[in-house]
CSV table of C-alpha atoms in Angstrom, one decimal:
chain,number,residue,atom,x,y,z
A,1432,UNK,CA,-8.2,-42.4,-11.7
A,1433,UNK,CA,-9.7,-39.7,-14.3
A,1434,UNK,CA,-12.8,-39.8,-13.0
A,1435,UNK,CA,-10.6,-38.3,-9.5
A,1436,UNK,CA,-9.0,-36.0,-11.5
A,1437,UNK,CA,-12.0,-33.5,-12.0
A,1438,UNK,CA,-12.8,-32.9,-7.8
A,1439,UNK,CA,-9.3,-32.6,-7.5
A,1440,UNK,CA,-8.6,-29.6,-10.3
A,1441,UNK,CA,-11.8,-28.0,-8.7
A,1442,UNK,CA,-10.8,-28.7,-5.0
A,1443,UNK,CA,-7.6,-26.9,-6.5
A,1444,UNK,CA,-8.7,-24.1,-8.0
A,1445,UNK,CA,-10.6,-23.0,-4.7
A,1446,UNK,CA,-7.7,-23.9,-3.2
A,1447,UNK,CA,-5.4,-21.6,-5.1
A,1448,UNK,CA,-8.6,-18.3,-4.6
A,1449,UNK,CA,-8.6,-18.7,-0.9
A,1450,UNK,CA,-5.4,-19.1,-1.2
A,1451,UNK,CA,-5.0,-15.3,-2.8
A,1452,UNK,CA,-8.2,-14.0,-0.6
A,1453,UNK,CA,-5.5,-14.9,2.3
A,1454,UNK,CA,-3.1,-11.9,0.6
A,1455,UNK,CA,-6.2,-9.3,-0.5
A,1456,UNK,CA,-7.0,-6.6,1.6
A,1457,UNK,CA,-10.3,-6.3,2.1
A,1458,UNK,CA,-10.2,-2.7,3.6
A,1459,UNK,CA,-8.5,-1.2,0.3
A,1460,UNK,CA,-11.1,0.2,-1.7
A,1461,UNK,CA,-9.6,1.3,-5.3
A,1462,UNK,CA,-10.6,4.6,-5.4
A,1463,UNK,CA,-12.4,5.9,-8.9
A,1464,UNK,CA,-10.9,9.8,-7.8
A,1465,UNK,CA,-7.8,8.3,-9.9
A,1466,UNK,CA,-7.3,9.2,-13.4
A,1467,UNK,CA,-9.6,12.7,-12.6
A,1468,UNK,CA,-9.5,15.9,-11.3
A,1469,UNK,CA,-8.7,16.3,-7.8
A,1470,UNK,CA,-11.5,17.6,-6.1
A,1471,UNK,CA,-11.8,22.1,-5.6
A,1472,UNK,CA,-12.3,23.2,-2.4
A,1473,UNK,CA,-11.4,26.8,-0.4
A,1474,UNK,CA,-10.5,25.9,2.9
A,1475,UNK,CA,-8.9,28.0,6.1
A,1476,UNK,CA,-5.4,27.4,6.5
A,1477,UNK,CA,-4.4,25.7,10.3
A,1478,UNK,CA,-1.5,28.6,10.2
A,1479,UNK,CA,-3.5,31.6,9.8
A,1480,UNK,CA,-7.8,30.8,9.9
A,1481,UNK,CA,-8.3,34.3,7.9
A,1482,UNK,CA,-6.4,33.0,5.0
A,1483,UNK,CA,-8.0,30.6,2.5
A,1484,UNK,CA,-6.1,27.7,0.7
A,1485,UNK,CA,-7.6,26.1,-2.8
A,1486,UNK,CA,-5.9,23.5,-4.9
A,1487,UNK,CA,-5.0,25.7,-7.0
A,1488,UNK,CA,-2.5,27.1,-5.9
A,1489,UNK,CA,-0.5,24.3,-6.3
A,1490,UNK,CA,-0.8,23.9,-10.2
A,1491,UNK,CA,2.5,23.2,-12.4
A,1492,UNK,CA,2.7,21.9,-9.6
A,1493,UNK,CA,3.3,17.8,-8.4
A,1494,UNK,CA,2.3,17.6,-4.9
A,1495,UNK,CA,1.2,15.1,-1.7
A,1496,UNK,CA,-2.0,15.5,-0.3
A,1497,UNK,CA,-2.4,14.3,3.1
A,1498,UNK,CA,-5.7,13.2,5.1
A,1499,UNK,CA,-4.7,13.3,8.7
A,1500,UNK,CA,-5.7,14.3,11.9
A,1501,UNK,CA,-4.3,14.2,15.7
A,1502,UNK,CA,-6.3,12.4,16.7
A,1503,UNK,CA,-5.4,9.5,14.5
A,1504,UNK,CA,-2.8,6.7,15.3
A,1505,UNK,CA,-1.4,5.6,12.4
A,1506,UNK,CA,-1.4,9.2,10.5
A,1507,UNK,CA,1.2,9.2,14.6
A,1508,UNK,CA,3.0,6.4,12.3
A,1509,UNK,CA,3.4,7.3,9.1
A,1510,UNK,CA,4.3,11.3,10.7
A,1511,UNK,CA,8.0,10.9,11.0
A,1512,UNK,CA,8.5,9.3,7.2
A,1513,UNK,CA,6.4,12.5,6.0
A,1514,UNK,CA,8.8,14.7,8.4
A,1515,UNK,CA,12.1,13.7,5.8
A,1516,UNK,CA,10.5,13.8,3.4
A,1517,UNK,CA,9.9,17.3,3.3
A,1518,UNK,CA,12.8,17.8,4.5
A,1519,UNK,CA,13.9,16.7,1.6
A,1520,UNK,CA,12.5,19.6,-0.8
A,1521,UNK,CA,11.3,17.2,-3.2
A,1522,UNK,CA,7.8,17.2,-2.8
A,1523,UNK,CA,5.1,19.3,-1.0
A,1524,UNK,CA,3.0,17.8,1.2
A,1525,UNK,CA,-0.1,19.8,1.8
A,1526,UNK,CA,-1.8,18.8,4.2
A,1527,UNK,CA,-5.8,18.2,5.2
A,1528,UNK,CA,-6.4,18.8,8.6
A,1529,UNK,CA,-9.9,15.7,9.0
A,1530,UNK,CA,-11.8,16.7,11.7
A,1531,UNK,CA,-9.8,18.2,13.8
A,1532,UNK,CA,-9.3,21.0,16.0
A,1533,UNK,CA,-6.8,23.2,16.0
A,1534,UNK,CA,-5.3,23.9,18.9
A,1535,UNK,CA,-4.4,19.7,19.8
A,1536,UNK,CA,-3.1,20.1,15.1
A,1537,UNK,CA,-1.5,23.1,15.5
A,1538,UNK,CA,0.3,21.4,18.5
A,1539,UNK,CA,0.6,18.1,18.0
A,1540,UNK,CA,2.9,19.5,14.7
A,1541,UNK,CA,4.5,22.1,17.3
A,1542,UNK,CA,5.3,18.9,19.0
A,1543,UNK,CA,5.9,15.9,16.0
A,1544,UNK,CA,7.2,18.4,13.5
A,1545,UNK,CA,4.9,20.2,10.0
A,1546,UNK,CA,5.8,18.8,6.8
A,1547,UNK,CA,3.3,20.3,5.7
A,1548,UNK,CA,4.0,23.5,2.9
A,1549,UNK,CA,0.1,23.7,4.3
A,1550,UNK,CA,-2.5,22.5,6.3
A,1551,UNK,CA,-6.1,22.6,4.9
A,1552,UNK,CA,-8.8,22.4,8.1
A,1553,UNK,CA,-11.9,19.7,7.0
A,1554,UNK,CA,-13.3,20.6,10.2
A,1555,UNK,CA,-16.3,19.0,9.6
A,1556,UNK,CA,-14.9,16.3,7.0
A,1557,UNK,CA,-16.9,17.4,4.4
A,1558,UNK,CA,-14.1,18.1,1.8
A,1559,UNK,CA,-13.0,14.2,3.3
A,1560,UNK,CA,-15.8,13.1,1.5
A,1561,UNK,CA,-15.9,15.0,-1.4
A,1562,UNK,CA,-12.0,13.5,-1.8
A,1563,UNK,CA,-13.8,9.3,-1.4
A,1564,UNK,CA,-12.0,10.0,2.2
A,1565,UNK,CA,-13.2,6.9,4.2
A,1566,UNK,CA,-10.0,6.5,7.2
A,1567,UNK,CA,-7.5,8.3,8.5
A,1568,UNK,CA,-4.4,8.9,7.6
A,1569,UNK,CA,-4.8,8.7,2.4
A,1570,UNK,CA,-1.9,10.4,0.6
A,1571,UNK,CA,-3.6,11.5,-2.5
A,1572,UNK,CA,-0.5,11.9,-5.4
A,1573,UNK,CA,-2.2,14.9,-7.4
A,1574,UNK,CA,-0.4,15.8,-11.0
A,1575,UNK,CA,0.7,19.7,-12.1
A,1576,UNK,CA,-2.1,19.6,-13.8
A,1577,UNK,CA,-4.5,19.1,-10.6
A,1578,UNK,CA,-5.0,15.3,-11.7
A,1579,UNK,CA,-5.2,12.7,-9.0
A,1580,UNK,CA,-2.7,9.7,-10.5
A,1581,UNK,CA,-2.4,7.8,-7.2
A,1582,UNK,CA,-4.2,7.1,-3.8
A,1583,UNK,CA,-2.4,6.0,-0.7
A,1584,UNK,CA,-4.7,4.4,1.3
A,1585,UNK,CA,-3.7,4.3,5.4
A,1586,UNK,CA,-0.2,5.0,6.7
A,1587,UNK,CA,2.7,5.9,3.7
A,1588,UNK,CA,5.1,3.1,4.5
A,1589,UNK,CA,8.9,3.2,3.6
A,1590,UNK,CA,7.8,0.3,0.9
A,1591,UNK,CA,5.1,2.5,-0.4
A,1592,UNK,CA,7.2,5.6,-0.4
A,1593,UNK,CA,10.5,4.0,-1.9
A,1594,UNK,CA,7.8,1.1,-4.8
A,1595,UNK,CA,5.3,4.0,-5.7
A,1596,UNK,CA,5.3,6.9,-4.8
A,1597,UNK,CA,8.7,8.8,-5.0
A,1598,UNK,CA,8.9,6.9,-8.1
A,1599,UNK,CA,5.5,8.4,-9.7
A,1600,UNK,CA,6.5,11.4,-8.8
A,1601,UNK,CA,9.5,11.6,-10.4
A,1602,UNK,CA,7.8,10.4,-13.2
A,1603,UNK,CA,5.1,13.0,-12.9
A,1604,UNK,CA,7.4,16.0,-12.9
A,1605,UNK,CA,8.6,15.3,-16.1
A,1606,UNK,CA,6.2,14.9,-17.0
B,657,UNK,CA,-46.9,14.2,52.0
B,658,UNK,CA,-45.3,17.6,50.6
B,659,UNK,CA,-42.2,15.9,50.0
B,660,UNK,CA,-43.6,13.1,48.0
B,661,UNK,CA,-44.8,15.8,45.8
B,662,UNK,CA,-41.9,17.1,45.3
B,663,UNK,CA,-39.9,14.0,43.8
B,664,UNK,CA,-42.8,13.5,41.8
B,665,UNK,CA,-42.6,17.0,40.3
B,666,UNK,CA,-38.3,15.8,40.0
B,667,UNK,CA,-38.9,13.2,38.2
B,668,UNK,CA,-42.3,14.7,35.3
B,669,UNK,CA,-39.2,17.4,35.3
B,670,UNK,CA,-36.6,15.3,34.1
B,671,UNK,CA,-39.0,13.3,31.6
B,672,UNK,CA,-39.9,16.5,29.8
B,673,UNK,CA,-36.4,17.5,29.7
B,674,UNK,CA,-35.1,14.2,28.7
B,675,UNK,CA,-37.5,14.5,25.8
B,676,UNK,CA,-37.0,18.3,24.4
B,677,UNK,CA,-33.6,17.0,25.2
B,678,UNK,CA,-34.1,14.1,22.6
B,679,UNK,CA,-36.6,16.0,19.7
B,680,UNK,CA,-34.0,18.9,19.8
B,681,UNK,CA,-31.2,16.2,17.9
B,682,UNK,CA,-33.1,15.5,15.5
B,683,UNK,CA,-34.2,19.0,13.4
B,684,UNK,CA,-33.9,17.7,10.6
B,685,UNK,CA,-37.4,15.4,12.0
B,686,UNK,CA,-39.6,17.8,10.1
B,687,UNK,CA,-39.5,16.9,6.7
B,688,UNK,CA,-40.6,13.8,6.5
B,689,UNK,CA,-40.6,13.0,2.4
B,690,UNK,CA,-36.6,13.9,3.3
B,691,UNK,CA,-36.2,11.7,6.0
B,692,UNK,CA,-38.0,8.1,4.1
B,693,UNK,CA,-35.6,9.0,1.3
B,694,UNK,CA,-32.7,9.6,3.6
B,695,UNK,CA,-33.2,5.5,5.3
B,696,UNK,CA,-34.5,4.2,2.5
B,697,UNK,CA,-30.8,5.0,0.8
B,698,UNK,CA,-29.1,5.2,4.4
B,699,UNK,CA,-30.6,0.4,3.9
B,700,UNK,CA,-28.6,0.9,0.5
B,701,UNK,CA,-25.4,1.6,1.2
B,702,UNK,CA,-22.3,-0.4,2.8
B,703,UNK,CA,-20.6,2.1,5.6
B,704,UNK,CA,-17.0,2.2,4.3
B,705,UNK,CA,-15.2,1.6,7.4
B,706,UNK,CA,-17.7,-1.0,9.0
B,707,UNK,CA,-17.5,-2.8,5.3
B,708,UNK,CA,-20.6,-5.1,6.8
B,709,UNK,CA,-22.8,-2.6,8.2
B,710,UNK,CA,-25.7,-0.3,5.9
B,711,UNK,CA,-24.7,3.3,6.8
B,712,UNK,CA,-28.4,2.8,8.8
B,713,UNK,CA,-27.0,0.2,10.7
B,714,UNK,CA,-23.9,2.1,11.3
B,715,UNK,CA,-22.4,4.3,14.3
B,716,UNK,CA,-19.2,5.2,12.6
B,717,UNK,CA,-18.6,8.9,12.3
B,718,UNK,CA,-18.2,8.5,8.7
B,719,UNK,CA,-21.3,6.8,8.2
B,720,UNK,CA,-23.0,9.1,10.4
B,721,UNK,CA,-21.0,12.0,8.6
B,722,UNK,CA,-22.6,10.4,5.1
B,723,UNK,CA,-26.5,10.0,6.7
B,724,UNK,CA,-26.1,13.8,6.7
B,725,UNK,CA,-24.5,14.5,2.7
B,726,UNK,CA,-27.5,12.3,2.2
B,727,UNK,CA,-30.0,14.5,3.8
B,728,UNK,CA,-28.8,17.4,2.5
B,729,UNK,CA,-28.6,15.7,-0.7
B,730,UNK,CA,-31.8,15.1,-0.8
B,731,UNK,CA,-33.1,18.0,1.3
B,732,UNK,CA,-32.1,19.9,-1.9
B,733,UNK,CA,-34.5,17.1,-4.1
B,734,UNK,CA,-31.9,15.1,-5.2
B,735,UNK,CA,-33.0,11.8,-6.7
B,736,UNK,CA,-32.0,8.1,-5.7
B,737,UNK,CA,-30.2,7.8,-8.4
B,738,UNK,CA,-28.8,11.0,-8.4
B,739,UNK,CA,-27.1,10.7,-4.5
B,740,UNK,CA,-25.4,7.4,-4.9
B,741,UNK,CA,-24.3,8.5,-8.7
B,742,UNK,CA,-22.4,11.3,-6.3
B,743,UNK,CA,-21.3,8.8,-3.8
B,744,UNK,CA,-20.3,6.4,-6.1
B,745,UNK,CA,-18.1,9.1,-8.1
B,746,UNK,CA,-15.9,9.2,-4.6
B,747,UNK,CA,-16.2,6.0,-2.8
B,748,UNK,CA,-16.4,3.4,-6.2
B,749,UNK,CA,-19.1,0.7,-6.2
B,750,UNK,CA,-18.0,-0.8,-3.2
B,751,UNK,CA,-20.2,1.8,-1.0
B,752,UNK,CA,-23.4,0.0,-2.8
B,753,UNK,CA,-25.1,-3.3,-1.2
B,754,UNK,CA,-26.5,-3.9,-4.7
B,755,UNK,CA,-22.8,-3.8,-7.3
B,756,UNK,CA,-24.9,-3.0,-10.8
B,757,UNK,CA,-24.2,-5.5,-13.5
B,758,UNK,CA,-21.2,-4.9,-15.6
B,759,UNK,CA,-18.3,-6.8,-17.0
B,760,UNK,CA,-16.1,-7.0,-13.6
B,761,UNK,CA,-19.8,-8.3,-11.3
B,762,UNK,CA,-20.9,-10.6,-13.7
B,763,UNK,CA,-18.9,-13.8,-12.3
B,764,UNK,CA,-20.9,-12.1,-8.8
B,765,UNK,CA,-24.2,-12.3,-10.3
B,766,UNK,CA,-24.0,-14.8,-12.4
B,767,UNK,CA,-21.6,-17.2,-10.7
B,768,UNK,CA,-23.9,-19.1,-8.4
B,769,UNK,CA,-26.5,-20.2,-11.0
B,770,UNK,CA,-23.9,-21.4,-13.1
B,771,UNK,CA,-22.9,-23.1,-10.7
B,772,UNK,CA,-26.5,-24.8,-10.1
B,773,UNK,CA,-26.7,-25.0,-13.9
B,774,UNK,CA,-23.2,-27.2,-13.7
B,775,UNK,CA,-24.5,-29.3,-10.7
B,776,UNK,CA,-27.5,-30.3,-11.8
B,777,UNK,CA,-25.7,-30.9,-15.7
B,778,UNK,CA,-24.0,-33.1,-13.9
B,779,UNK,CA,-26.1,-35.5,-11.3
B,780,UNK,CA,-28.8,-35.9,-14.4
B,781,UNK,CA,-25.4,-37.5,-16.2
B,782,UNK,CA,-25.2,-39.5,-13.8
B,783,UNK,CA,-27.9,-40.5,-13.0
B,784,UNK,CA,-28.4,-41.1,-16.6
B,785,UNK,CA,-25.5,-43.6,-15.6
B,786,UNK,CA,-26.8,-45.3,-13.0
B,787,UNK,CA,-29.9,-46.4,-14.2
B,788,UNK,CA,-28.0,-47.0,-17.7
B,789,UNK,CA,-25.9,-49.7,-15.3
B,790,UNK,CA,-29.6,-51.4,-13.6
B,791,UNK,CA,-30.5,-52.5,-17.4
B,792,UNK,CA,-27.6,-53.0,-17.9
B,793,UNK,CA,-26.6,-55.1,-16.0
B,794,UNK,CA,-28.9,-58.2,-16.1
B,795,UNK,CA,-29.0,-61.3,-14.1
B,796,UNK,CA,-26.9,-64.5,-15.0
B,797,UNK,CA,-28.9,-68.1,-15.4
B,798,UNK,CA,-26.3,-69.0,-11.8
B,799,UNK,CA,-28.6,-65.8,-10.3
B,800,UNK,CA,-31.7,-66.2,-11.3
B,801,UNK,CA,-30.7,-70.2,-9.5
B,802,UNK,CA,-29.5,-68.6,-7.3
B,803,UNK,CA,-32.6,-65.9,-6.5
B,804,UNK,CA,-35.5,-69.1,-7.6
B,805,UNK,CA,-34.3,-71.0,-4.4
B,806,UNK,CA,-34.1,-68.3,-2.1
B,807,UNK,CA,-37.5,-67.6,-3.1
B,808,UNK,CA,-38.7,-71.0,-2.6
B,809,UNK,CA,-37.6,-71.9,0.6
């Protein structure tokens, strides 16, 4: 009886690990940038390509930095939520228009609503690489001192907003 | 005859234009050392979109962008280590196909050897036990008699 127990325990441990594995998402690569300063950049604004936008302008504010593109279906999924969020004026959203064309991006915003305080145009995706973006949409929560506090991989969902992003932004705003 | 010549000429021109096109697509070929370094790094780094392919194998757009980024860093004279560090700072250790040995990856590196040792140890114990069983189980007198009987038949 006792001899049969050991293989059974090993089996159960393996089952436990495999079961846990079912609920992990291998596409979620944790970002080493969380807790580090948001990388600097200076990119043209989508609405006025002659002016530049840089994260320095947001110092002193908690803000969301949302990498998106008009060619990205998952970005369209989260878009209505961003529009609603922007209407509340709770937290400014800066967009990183990733590997997009200005015309298509502007067209999408005109059509679906514009939740962004401003958009930085990252036409060649270099700033995206600097931020460790590996698929749009991705969203960073950046605190008043310019530190990355959180990274949302994939579209922002109602749950992510309610459980993670809003409480975190409130906490950071109070600091 | 003339028709044939013209069509041959046309094919020749086509091939020429194709090969010119092929050369235009790879303007970075001029620096062979850089290219060797790029290839070496691209085969050690993971494409984050496809995940089970290296940057060299992947056709994903991000992989191509990253290869281009590596190429520019290599052209600036950065070492392999500097370039890998740059990417790890942005994408984490996951970007490396060969993860570094540290606390969070110890199990990954040593796990197979630990399993091998445990298995070997288990086998050793088992064999010892069997041997002990054979030695410790002499035939009874009754069995000896039966064996003799069978042998004498």
